[in-house]
PDB file of C-alpha atoms in Angstrom:
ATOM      1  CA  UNK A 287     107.155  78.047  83.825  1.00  0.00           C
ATOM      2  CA  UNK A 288     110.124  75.758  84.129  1.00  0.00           C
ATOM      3  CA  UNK A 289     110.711  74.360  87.738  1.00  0.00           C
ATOM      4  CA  UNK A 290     114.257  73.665  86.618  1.00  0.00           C
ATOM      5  CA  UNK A 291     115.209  76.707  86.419  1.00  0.00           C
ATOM      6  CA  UNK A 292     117.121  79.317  89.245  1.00  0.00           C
ATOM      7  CA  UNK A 293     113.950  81.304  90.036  1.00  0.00           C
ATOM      8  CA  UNK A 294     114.200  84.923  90.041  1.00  0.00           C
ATOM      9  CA  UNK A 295     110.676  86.001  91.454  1.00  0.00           C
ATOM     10  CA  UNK A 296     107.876  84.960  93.254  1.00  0.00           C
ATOM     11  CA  UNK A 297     104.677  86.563  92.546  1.00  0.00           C
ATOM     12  CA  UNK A 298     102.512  86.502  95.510  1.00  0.00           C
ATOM     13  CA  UNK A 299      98.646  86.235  94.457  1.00  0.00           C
ATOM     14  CA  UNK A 300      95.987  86.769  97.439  1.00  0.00           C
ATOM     15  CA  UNK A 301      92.725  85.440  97.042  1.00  0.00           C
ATOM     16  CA  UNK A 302      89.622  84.858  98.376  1.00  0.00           C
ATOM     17  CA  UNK A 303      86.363  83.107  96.994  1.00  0.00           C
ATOM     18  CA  UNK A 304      87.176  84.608  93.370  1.00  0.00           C
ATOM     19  CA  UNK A 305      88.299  81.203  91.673  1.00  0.00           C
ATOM     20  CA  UNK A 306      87.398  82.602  88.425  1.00  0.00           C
ATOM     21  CA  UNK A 307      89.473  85.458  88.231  1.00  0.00           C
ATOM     22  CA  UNK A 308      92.047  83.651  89.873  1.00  0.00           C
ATOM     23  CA  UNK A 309      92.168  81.320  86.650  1.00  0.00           C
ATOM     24  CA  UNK A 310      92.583  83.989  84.695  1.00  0.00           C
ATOM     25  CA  UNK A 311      95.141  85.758  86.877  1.00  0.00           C
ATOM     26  CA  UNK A 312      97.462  82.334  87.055  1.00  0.00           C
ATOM     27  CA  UNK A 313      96.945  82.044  83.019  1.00  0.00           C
ATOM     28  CA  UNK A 314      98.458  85.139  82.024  1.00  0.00           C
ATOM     29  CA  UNK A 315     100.881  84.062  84.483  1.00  0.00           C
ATOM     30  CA  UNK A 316     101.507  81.375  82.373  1.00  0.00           C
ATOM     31  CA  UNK A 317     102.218  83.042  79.405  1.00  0.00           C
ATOM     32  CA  UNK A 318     105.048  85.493  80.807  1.00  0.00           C
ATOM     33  CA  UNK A 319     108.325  85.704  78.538  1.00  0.00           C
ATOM     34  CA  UNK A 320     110.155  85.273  81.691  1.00  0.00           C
ATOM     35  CA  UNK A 321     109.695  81.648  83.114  1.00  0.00           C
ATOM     36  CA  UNK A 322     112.448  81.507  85.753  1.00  0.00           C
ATOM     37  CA  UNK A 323     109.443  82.504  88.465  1.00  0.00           C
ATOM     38  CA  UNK A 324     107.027  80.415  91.030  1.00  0.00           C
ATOM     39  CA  UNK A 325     103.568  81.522  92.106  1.00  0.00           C
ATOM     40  CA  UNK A 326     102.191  81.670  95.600  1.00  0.00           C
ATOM     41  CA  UNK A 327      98.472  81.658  96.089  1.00  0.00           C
ATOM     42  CA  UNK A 328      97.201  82.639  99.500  1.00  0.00           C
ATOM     43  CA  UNK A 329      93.676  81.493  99.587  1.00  0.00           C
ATOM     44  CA  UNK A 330      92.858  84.274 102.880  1.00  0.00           C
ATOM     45  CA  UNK A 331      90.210  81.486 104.241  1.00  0.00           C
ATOM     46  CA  UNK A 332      87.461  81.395 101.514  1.00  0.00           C
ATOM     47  CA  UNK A 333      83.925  80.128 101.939  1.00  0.00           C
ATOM     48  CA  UNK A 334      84.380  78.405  99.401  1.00  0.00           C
ATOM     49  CA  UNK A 335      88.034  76.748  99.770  1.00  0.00           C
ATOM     50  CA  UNK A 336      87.700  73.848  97.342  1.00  0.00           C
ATOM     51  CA  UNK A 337      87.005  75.971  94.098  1.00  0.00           C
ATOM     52  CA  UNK A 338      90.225  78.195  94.968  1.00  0.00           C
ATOM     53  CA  UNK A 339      92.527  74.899  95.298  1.00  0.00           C
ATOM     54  CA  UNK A 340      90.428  73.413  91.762  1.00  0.00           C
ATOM     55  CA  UNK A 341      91.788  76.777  90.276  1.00  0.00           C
ATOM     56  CA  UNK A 342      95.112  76.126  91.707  1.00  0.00           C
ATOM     57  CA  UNK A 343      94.985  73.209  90.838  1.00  0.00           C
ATOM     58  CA  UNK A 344      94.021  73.526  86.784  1.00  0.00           C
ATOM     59  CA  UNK A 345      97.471  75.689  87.042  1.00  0.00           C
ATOM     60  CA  UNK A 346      99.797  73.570  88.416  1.00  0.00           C
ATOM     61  CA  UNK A 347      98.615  70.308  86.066  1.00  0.00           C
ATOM     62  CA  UNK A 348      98.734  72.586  83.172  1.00  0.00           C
ATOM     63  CA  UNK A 349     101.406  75.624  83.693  1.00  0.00           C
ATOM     64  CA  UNK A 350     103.934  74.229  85.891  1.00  0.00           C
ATOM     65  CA  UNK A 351     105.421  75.807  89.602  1.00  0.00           C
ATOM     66  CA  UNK A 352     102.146  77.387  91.458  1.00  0.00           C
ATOM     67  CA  UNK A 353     101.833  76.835  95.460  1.00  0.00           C
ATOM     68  CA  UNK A 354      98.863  77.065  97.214  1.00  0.00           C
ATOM     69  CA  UNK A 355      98.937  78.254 101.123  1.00  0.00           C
ATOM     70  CA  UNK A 356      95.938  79.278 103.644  1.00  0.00           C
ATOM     71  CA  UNK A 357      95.975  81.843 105.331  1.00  0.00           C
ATOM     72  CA  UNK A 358      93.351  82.595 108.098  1.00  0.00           C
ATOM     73  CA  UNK A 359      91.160  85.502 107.003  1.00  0.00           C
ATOM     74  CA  UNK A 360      92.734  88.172 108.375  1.00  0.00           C
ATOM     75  CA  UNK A 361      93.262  90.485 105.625  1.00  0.00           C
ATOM     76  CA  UNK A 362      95.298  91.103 102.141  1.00  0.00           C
ATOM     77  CA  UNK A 363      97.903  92.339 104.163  1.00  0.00           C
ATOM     78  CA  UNK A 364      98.407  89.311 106.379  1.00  0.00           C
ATOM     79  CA  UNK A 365      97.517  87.014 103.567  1.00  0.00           C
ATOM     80  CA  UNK A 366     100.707  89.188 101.090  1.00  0.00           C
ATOM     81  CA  UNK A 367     103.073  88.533 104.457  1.00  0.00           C
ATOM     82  CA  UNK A 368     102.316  84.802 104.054  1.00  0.00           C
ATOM     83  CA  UNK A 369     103.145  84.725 100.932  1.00  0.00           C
ATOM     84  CA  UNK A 370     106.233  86.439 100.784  1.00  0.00           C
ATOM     85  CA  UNK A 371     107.973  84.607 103.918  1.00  0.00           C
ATOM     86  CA  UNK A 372     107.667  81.466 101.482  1.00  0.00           C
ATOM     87  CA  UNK A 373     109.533  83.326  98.771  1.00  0.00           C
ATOM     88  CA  UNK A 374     112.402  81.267  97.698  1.00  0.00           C
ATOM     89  CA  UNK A 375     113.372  83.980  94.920  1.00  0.00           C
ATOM     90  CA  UNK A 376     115.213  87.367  95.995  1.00  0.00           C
ATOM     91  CA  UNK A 377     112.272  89.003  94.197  1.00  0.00           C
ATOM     92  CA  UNK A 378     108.953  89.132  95.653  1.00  0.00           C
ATOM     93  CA  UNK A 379     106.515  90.466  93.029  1.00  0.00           C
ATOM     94  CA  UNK A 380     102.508  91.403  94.364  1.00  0.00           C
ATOM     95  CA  UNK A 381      99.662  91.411  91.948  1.00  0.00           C
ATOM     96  CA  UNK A 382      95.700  91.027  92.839  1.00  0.00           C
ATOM     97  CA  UNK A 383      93.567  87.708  91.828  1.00  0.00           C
ATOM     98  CA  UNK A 384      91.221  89.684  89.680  1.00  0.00           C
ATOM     99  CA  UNK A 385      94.466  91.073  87.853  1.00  0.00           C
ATOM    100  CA  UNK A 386      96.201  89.389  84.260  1.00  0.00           C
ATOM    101  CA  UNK A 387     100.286  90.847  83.839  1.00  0.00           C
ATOM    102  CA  UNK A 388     100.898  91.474  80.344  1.00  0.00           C
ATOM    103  CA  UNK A 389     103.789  89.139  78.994  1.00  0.00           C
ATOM    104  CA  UNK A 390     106.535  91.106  79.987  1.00  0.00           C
ATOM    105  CA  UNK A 391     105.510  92.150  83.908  1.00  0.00           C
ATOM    106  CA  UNK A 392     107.958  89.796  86.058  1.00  0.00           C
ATOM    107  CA  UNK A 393     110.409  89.940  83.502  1.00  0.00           C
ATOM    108  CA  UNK A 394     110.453  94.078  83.300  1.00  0.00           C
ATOM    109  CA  UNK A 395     110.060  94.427  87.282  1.00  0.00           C
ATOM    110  CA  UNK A 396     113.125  91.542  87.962  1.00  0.00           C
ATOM    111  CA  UNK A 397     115.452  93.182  85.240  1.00  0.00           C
ATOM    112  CA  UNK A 398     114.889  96.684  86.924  1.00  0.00           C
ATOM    113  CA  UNK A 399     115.604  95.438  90.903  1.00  0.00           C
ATOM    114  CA  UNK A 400     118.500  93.852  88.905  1.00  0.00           C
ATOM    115  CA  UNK A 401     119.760  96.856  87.705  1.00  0.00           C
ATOM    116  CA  UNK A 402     119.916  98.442  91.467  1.00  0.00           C
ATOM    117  CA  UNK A 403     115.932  99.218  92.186  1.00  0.00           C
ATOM    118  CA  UNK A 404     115.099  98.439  95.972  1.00  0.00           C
ATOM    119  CA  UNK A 405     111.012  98.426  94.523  1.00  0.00           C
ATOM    120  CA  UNK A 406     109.440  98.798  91.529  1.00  0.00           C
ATOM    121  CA  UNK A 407     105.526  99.264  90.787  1.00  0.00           C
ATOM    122  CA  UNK A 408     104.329  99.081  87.235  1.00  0.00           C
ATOM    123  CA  UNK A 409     101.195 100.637  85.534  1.00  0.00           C
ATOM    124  CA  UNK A 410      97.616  98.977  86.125  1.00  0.00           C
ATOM    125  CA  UNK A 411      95.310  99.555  83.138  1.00  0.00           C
ATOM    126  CA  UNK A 412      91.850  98.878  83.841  1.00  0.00           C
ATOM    127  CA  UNK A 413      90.226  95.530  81.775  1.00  0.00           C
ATOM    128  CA  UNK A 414      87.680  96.463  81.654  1.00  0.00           C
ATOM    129  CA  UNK A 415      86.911  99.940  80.030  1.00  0.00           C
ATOM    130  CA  UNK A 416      83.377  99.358  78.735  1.00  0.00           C
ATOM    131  CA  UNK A 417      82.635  99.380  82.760  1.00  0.00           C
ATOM    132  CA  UNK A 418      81.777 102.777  83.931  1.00  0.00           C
ATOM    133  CA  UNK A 419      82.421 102.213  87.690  1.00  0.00           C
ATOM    134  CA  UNK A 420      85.672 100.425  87.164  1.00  0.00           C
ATOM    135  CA  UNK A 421      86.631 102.808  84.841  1.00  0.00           C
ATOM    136  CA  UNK A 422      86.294 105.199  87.612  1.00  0.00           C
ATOM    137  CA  UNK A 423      87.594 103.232  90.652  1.00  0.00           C
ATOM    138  CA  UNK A 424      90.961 102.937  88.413  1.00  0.00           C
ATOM    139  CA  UNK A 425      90.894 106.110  87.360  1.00  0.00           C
ATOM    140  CA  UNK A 426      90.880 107.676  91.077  1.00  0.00           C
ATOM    141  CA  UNK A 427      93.284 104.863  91.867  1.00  0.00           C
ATOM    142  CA  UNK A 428      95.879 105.810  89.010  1.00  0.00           C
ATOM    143  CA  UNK A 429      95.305 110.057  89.275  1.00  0.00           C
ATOM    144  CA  UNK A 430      96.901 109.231  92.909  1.00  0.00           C
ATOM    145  CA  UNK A 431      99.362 107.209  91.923  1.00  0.00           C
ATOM    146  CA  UNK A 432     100.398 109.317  89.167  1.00  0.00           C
ATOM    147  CA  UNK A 433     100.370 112.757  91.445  1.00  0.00           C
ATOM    148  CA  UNK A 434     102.374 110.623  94.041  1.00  0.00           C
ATOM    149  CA  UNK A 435     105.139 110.498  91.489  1.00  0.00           C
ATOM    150  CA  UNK A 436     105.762 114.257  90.884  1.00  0.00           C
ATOM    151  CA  UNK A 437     104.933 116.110  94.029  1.00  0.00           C
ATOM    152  CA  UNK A 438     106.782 116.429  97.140  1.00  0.00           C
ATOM    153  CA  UNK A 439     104.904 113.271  99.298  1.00  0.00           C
ATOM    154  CA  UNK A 440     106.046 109.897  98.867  1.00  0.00           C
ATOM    155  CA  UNK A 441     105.442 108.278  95.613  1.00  0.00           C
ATOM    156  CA  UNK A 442     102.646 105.720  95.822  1.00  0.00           C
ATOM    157  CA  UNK A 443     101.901 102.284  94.170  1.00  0.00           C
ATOM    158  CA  UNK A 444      99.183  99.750  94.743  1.00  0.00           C
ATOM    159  CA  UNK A 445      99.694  96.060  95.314  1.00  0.00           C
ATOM    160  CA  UNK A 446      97.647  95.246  92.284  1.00  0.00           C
ATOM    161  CA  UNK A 447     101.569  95.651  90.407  1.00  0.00           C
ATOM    162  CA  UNK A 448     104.734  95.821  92.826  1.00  0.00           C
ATOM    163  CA  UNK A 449     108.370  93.782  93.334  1.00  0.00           C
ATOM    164  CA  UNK A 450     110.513  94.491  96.003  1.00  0.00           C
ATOM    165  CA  UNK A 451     114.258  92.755  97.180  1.00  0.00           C
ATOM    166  CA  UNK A 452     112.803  89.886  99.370  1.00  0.00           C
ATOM    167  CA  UNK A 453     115.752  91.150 101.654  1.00  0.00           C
ATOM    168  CA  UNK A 454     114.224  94.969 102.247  1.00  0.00           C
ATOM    169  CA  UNK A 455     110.472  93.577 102.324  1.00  0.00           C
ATOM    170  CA  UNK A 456     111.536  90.565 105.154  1.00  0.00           C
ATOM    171  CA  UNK A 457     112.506  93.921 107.290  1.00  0.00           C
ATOM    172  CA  UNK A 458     109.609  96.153 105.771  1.00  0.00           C
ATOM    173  CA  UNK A 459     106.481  93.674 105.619  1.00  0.00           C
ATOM    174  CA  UNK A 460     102.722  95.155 104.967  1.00  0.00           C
ATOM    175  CA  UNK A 461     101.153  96.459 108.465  1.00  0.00           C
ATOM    176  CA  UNK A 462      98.651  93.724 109.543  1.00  0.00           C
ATOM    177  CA  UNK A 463      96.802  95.986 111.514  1.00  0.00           C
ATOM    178  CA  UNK A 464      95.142  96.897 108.608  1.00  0.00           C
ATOM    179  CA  UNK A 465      92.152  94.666 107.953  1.00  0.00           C
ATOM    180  CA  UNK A 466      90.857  96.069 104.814  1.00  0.00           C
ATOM    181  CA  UNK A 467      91.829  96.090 101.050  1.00  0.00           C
ATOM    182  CA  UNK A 468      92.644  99.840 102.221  1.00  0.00           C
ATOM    183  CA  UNK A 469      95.419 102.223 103.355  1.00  0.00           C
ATOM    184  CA  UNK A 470      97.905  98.978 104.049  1.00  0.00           C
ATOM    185  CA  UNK A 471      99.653  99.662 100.316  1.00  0.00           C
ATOM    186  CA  UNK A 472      99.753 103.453 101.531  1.00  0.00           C
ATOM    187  CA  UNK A 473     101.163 102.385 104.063  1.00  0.00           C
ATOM    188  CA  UNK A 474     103.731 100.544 102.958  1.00  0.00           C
ATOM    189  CA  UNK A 475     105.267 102.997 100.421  1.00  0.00           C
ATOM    190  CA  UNK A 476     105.206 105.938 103.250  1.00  0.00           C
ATOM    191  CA  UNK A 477     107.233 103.457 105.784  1.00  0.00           C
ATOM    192  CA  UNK A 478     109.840 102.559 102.293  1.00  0.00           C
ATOM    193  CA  UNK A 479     110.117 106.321 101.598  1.00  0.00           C
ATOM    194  CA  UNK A 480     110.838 106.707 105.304  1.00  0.00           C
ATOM    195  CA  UNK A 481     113.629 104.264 105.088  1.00  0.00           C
ATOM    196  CA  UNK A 482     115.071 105.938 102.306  1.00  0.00           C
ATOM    197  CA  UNK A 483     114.180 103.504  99.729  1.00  0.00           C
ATOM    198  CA  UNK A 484     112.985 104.832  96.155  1.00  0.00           C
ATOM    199  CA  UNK A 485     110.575 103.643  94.621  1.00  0.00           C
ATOM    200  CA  UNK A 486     110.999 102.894  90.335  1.00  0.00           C
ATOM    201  CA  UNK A 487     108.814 102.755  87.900  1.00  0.00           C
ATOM    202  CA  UNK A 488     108.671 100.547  85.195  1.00  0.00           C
ATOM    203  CA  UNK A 489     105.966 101.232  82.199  1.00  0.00           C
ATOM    204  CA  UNK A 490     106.667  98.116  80.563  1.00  0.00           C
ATOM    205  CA  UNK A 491     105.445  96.059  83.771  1.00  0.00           C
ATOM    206  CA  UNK A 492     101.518  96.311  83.196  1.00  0.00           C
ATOM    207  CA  UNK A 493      98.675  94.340  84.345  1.00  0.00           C
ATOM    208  CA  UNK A 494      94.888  94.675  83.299  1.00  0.00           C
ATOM    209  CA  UNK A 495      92.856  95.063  86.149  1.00  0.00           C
ATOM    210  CA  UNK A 496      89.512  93.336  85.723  1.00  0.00           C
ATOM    211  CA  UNK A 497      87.215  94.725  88.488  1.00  0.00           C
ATOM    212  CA  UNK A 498      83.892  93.439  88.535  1.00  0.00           C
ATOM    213  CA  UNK A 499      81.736  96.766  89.968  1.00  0.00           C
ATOM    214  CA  UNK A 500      78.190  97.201  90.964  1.00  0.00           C
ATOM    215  CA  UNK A 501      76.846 100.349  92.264  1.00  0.00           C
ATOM    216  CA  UNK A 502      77.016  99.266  96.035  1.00  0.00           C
ATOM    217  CA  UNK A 503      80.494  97.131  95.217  1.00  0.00           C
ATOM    218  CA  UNK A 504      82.003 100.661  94.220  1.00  0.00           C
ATOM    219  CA  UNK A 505      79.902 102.668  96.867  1.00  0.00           C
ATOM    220  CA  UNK A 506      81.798 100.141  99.517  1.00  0.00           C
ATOM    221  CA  UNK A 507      85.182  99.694  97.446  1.00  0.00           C
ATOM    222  CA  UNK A 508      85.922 103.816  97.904  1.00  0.00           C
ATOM    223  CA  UNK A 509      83.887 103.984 101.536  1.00  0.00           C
ATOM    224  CA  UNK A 510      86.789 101.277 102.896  1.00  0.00           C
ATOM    225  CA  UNK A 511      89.433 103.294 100.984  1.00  0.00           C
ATOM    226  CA  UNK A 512      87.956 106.776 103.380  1.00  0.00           C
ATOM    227  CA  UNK A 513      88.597 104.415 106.172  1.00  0.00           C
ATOM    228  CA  UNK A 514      92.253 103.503 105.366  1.00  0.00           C
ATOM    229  CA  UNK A 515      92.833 107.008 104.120  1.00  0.00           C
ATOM    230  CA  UNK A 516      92.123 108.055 107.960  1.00  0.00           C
ATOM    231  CA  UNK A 517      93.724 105.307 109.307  1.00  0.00           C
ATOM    232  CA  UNK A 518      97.009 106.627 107.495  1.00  0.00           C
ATOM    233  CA  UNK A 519      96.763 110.103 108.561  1.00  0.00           C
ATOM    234  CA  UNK A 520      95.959 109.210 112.435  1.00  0.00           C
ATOM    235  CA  UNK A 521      99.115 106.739 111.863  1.00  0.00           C
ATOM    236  CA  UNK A 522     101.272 108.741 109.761  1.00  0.00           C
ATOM    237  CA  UNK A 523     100.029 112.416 110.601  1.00  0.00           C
ATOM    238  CA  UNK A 524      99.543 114.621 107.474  1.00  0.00           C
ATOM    239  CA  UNK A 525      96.788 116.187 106.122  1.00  0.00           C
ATOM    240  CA  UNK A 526      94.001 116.194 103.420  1.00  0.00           C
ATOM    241  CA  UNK A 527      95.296 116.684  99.985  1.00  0.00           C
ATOM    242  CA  UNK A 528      95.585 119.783  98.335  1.00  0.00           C
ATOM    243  CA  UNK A 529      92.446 121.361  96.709  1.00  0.00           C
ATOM    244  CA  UNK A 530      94.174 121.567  93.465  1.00  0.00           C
ATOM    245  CA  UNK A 531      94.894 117.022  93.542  1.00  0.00           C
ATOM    246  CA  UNK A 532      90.855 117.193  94.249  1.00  0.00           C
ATOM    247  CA  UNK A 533      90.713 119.427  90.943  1.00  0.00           C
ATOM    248  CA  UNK A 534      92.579 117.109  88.617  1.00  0.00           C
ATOM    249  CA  UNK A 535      90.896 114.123  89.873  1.00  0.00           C
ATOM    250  CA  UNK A 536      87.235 115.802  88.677  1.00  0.00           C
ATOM    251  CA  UNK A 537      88.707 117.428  85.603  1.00  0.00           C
ATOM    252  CA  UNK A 538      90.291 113.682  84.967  1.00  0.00           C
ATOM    253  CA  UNK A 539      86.810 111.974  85.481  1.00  0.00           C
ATOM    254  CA  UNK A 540      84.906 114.349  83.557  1.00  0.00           C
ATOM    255  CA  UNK A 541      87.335 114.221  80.398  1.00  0.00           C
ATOM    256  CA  UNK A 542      86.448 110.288  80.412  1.00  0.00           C
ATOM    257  CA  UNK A 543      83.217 110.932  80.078  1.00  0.00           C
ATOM    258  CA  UNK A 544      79.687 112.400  82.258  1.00  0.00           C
ATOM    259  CA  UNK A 545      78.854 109.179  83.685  1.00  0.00           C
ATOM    260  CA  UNK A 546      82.930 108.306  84.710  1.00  0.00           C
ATOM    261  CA  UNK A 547      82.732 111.956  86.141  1.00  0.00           C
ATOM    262  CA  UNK A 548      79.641 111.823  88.161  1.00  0.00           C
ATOM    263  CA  UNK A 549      80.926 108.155  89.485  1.00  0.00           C
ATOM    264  CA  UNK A 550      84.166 110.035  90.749  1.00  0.00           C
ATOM    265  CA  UNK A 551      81.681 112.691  92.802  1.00  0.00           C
ATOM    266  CA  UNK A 552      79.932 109.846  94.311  1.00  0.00           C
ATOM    267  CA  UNK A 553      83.362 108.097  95.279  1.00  0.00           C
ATOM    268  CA  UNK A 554      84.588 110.961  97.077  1.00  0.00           C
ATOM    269  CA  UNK A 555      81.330 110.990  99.223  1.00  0.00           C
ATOM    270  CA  UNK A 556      81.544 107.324  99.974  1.00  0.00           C
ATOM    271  CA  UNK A 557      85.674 108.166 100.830  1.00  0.00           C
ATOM    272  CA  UNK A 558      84.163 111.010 103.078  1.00  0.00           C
ATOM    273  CA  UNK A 559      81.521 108.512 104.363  1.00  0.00           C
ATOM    274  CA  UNK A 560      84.253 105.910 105.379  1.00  0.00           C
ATOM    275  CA  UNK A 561      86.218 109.058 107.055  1.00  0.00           C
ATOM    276  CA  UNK A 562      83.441 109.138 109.761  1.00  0.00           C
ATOM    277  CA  UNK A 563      83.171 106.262 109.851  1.00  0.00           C
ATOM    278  CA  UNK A 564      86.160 105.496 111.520  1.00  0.00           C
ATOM    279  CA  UNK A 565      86.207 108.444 113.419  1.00  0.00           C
ATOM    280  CA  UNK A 566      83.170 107.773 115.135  1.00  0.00           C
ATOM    281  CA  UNK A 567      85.166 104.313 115.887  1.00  0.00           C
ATOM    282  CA  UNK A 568      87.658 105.635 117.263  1.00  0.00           C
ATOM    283  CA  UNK A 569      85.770 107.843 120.137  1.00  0.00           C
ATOM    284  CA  UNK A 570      83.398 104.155 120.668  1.00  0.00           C
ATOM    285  CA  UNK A 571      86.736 102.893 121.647  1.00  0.00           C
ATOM    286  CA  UNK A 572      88.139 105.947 123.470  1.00  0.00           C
ATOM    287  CA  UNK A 573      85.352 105.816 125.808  1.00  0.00           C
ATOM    288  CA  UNK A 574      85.624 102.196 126.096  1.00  0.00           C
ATOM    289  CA  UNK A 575      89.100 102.201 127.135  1.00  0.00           C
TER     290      UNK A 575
END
C-alpha cells in the first residue's frame, strides 16, 4: 500500500481477541493489486487489547497505511459504524478478521461502484474445506446468499465481503441494536433494497473465509444466527422461508458429503433453538414493561 496515493477504499476490519487471524487478514491485504486503499481495524474492546495493536502493528511497520481504533464492545455492527465514519475514501469496503481477499477484491469491488454500483458483495469461499463444520456454516451461509439473488426477496450479502458509496452507507449505517454477529447484515441489505438501492455482484471480489469451528462454536455460531433471523422478522415482518429454500439447503449439504449434511440438520435445530430463544425474551420483557 502506498500512502501517497488518492485512496479509493477503505476496508473496514472488526476484530476482537483474534490477533492471529487478524495477521493474516491484514497480509493478504497487503498483497492486493490495487494499493490506492487504507485499512481500519476496530479492535471492539478485546481482553486481550495489546496482541490486537502488536498485529496492527507488524502491518503498519511492514505493509504501509493500516489504522487502529477502539471501539467499546458493543457489537460488529457498532464496531463496522466506527470504522466507516473514519473513511477518508468514497468506498467503504467490509471484510471479517478471520477472512484473507484474494488479490483482486478491493480492486474488483472499487472498479464496479465506479462503474455506477451503489453496493457490491463478492463471493466468500470457505478456507478451510478439510473442516467439516465450516464447510457447513459456509455452505448454509452461501445457499442463502445465492437464493437471495434469484427469488423475489431482497438479495442478501454478508459483511465477511461488501463495498458500498461511503455517501449511501453515512445515510444507511448497520443497525446497532443488533448485538450479535447475527441478523445486522440482513438487516442492512433489506433497509438498501428498501431504499431502492441494488445490490451487484462481483465474482472476481473473493475472500477465503477461515473459520475456526468446534462442535459447540458451530452449535452457538447458527443458535445466534436463529436469534437474528427472529429479530429480522419481528423488525421487518415476513415469514419463514419457503419449504422448497429448506430443500435445497439439505440436498446442498448432503451432495458435500454425510457428515457436511448431518452438520446442516443440526444447524437448523440450533437456528430453531435461538428462535425461542428470543421469543421467550421477548414475553420476559413484555411482562416486565
Amino acid at each position: 500500500m502506498n500512502p501517497a496515493s488518492p485512496l479509493r477504499a477503505t476496508v473496514v476490519v472488526p476484530s476482537r481477541d483474534r490477533p492471529e487471524p487478524l495477521a493474516a487478514c491484514l497480509a493478504a491485504l497487503a498483497l492486493q493489486r490495487e494499493t490506492a486503499f487504507e485499512v481500519v481495524v476496530v479492535d471492539d474492546a478485546s481482553l486481550d487489547a495489546d496482541a490486537v495493536a502488536d498485529a496492527v502493528a507488524d502491518a503498519v511497520a511492514d505493509r504501509g497505511r493500516v489504522r487502529l481504533v477502539r471501539g467499546e464492545g458493543a457489537g460488529p455492527a457498532a464496531a463496522r459504524n466506527l470504522g466507516a465514519a473514519l473513511a477518508r475514501a468514497d468506498v467503504v469496503c467490509f471484510t471479517d478478521d478471520d477472512c484473507r481477499p484474494g488479490p483482486d477484491w478491493v480492486g474488483a469491488l472499487v472498479t464496479r461502484i465506479a462503474n455506477g454500483a451503489s453496493a457490491v458483495a463478492g463471493p466468500t469461499r470457505n478456507g478451510r474445506p478439510d473442516d467439516v463444520f465450516a464447510a457447513a456454516s459456509q455452505l448454509i451461509t452461501n445457499h442463502l446468499a445465492e437464493v437471495s439473488r434469484h427469488d423475489d426477496g431482497p438479495p442478501f450479502a454478508p459483511t465477511s465481503n461488501l463495498a458500498v458509496r461511503a455517501e449511501l452507507f453515512a445515510k444507511l449505517a448497520f443497525d446497532e441494536t443488533y448485538p450479535l454477529a447475527a441478523g445486522e447484515d440482513r438487516d442492512w441489505c433489506e433497509r438498501l433494497a428498501r431504499a431502492g438501492h441494488r445490490l451487484a455482484f462481483e465474482p472476481d471480489a473473493w475472500v477465503a473465509h477461515h473459520q475456526e469451528l468446534s462442535a459447540r462454536r458451530f452449535w452457538r455460531q447458527q443458535e445466534r444466527y436463529g436469534r437474528g433471523a427472529h429479530r429480522l422478522r419481528s423488525g421487518h415482518g415476513g415469514d419463514l422461508r419457503p419449504v422448497g429454500f429448506y430443500l435445497g439447503l439439505l440436498r446442498s449439504g448432503f451432495a458435500a458429503g454425510p457428515r457436511v449434511g448431518t452438520l446442516v440438520v443440526v444447524a437448523q435445530l440450533a437456528t430453531c433453538a435461538g428462535v425461542i430463544r428470543e421469543v421467550v425474551a421477548d414475553r420476559r420483557r413484555d411482562r416486565e414493561r
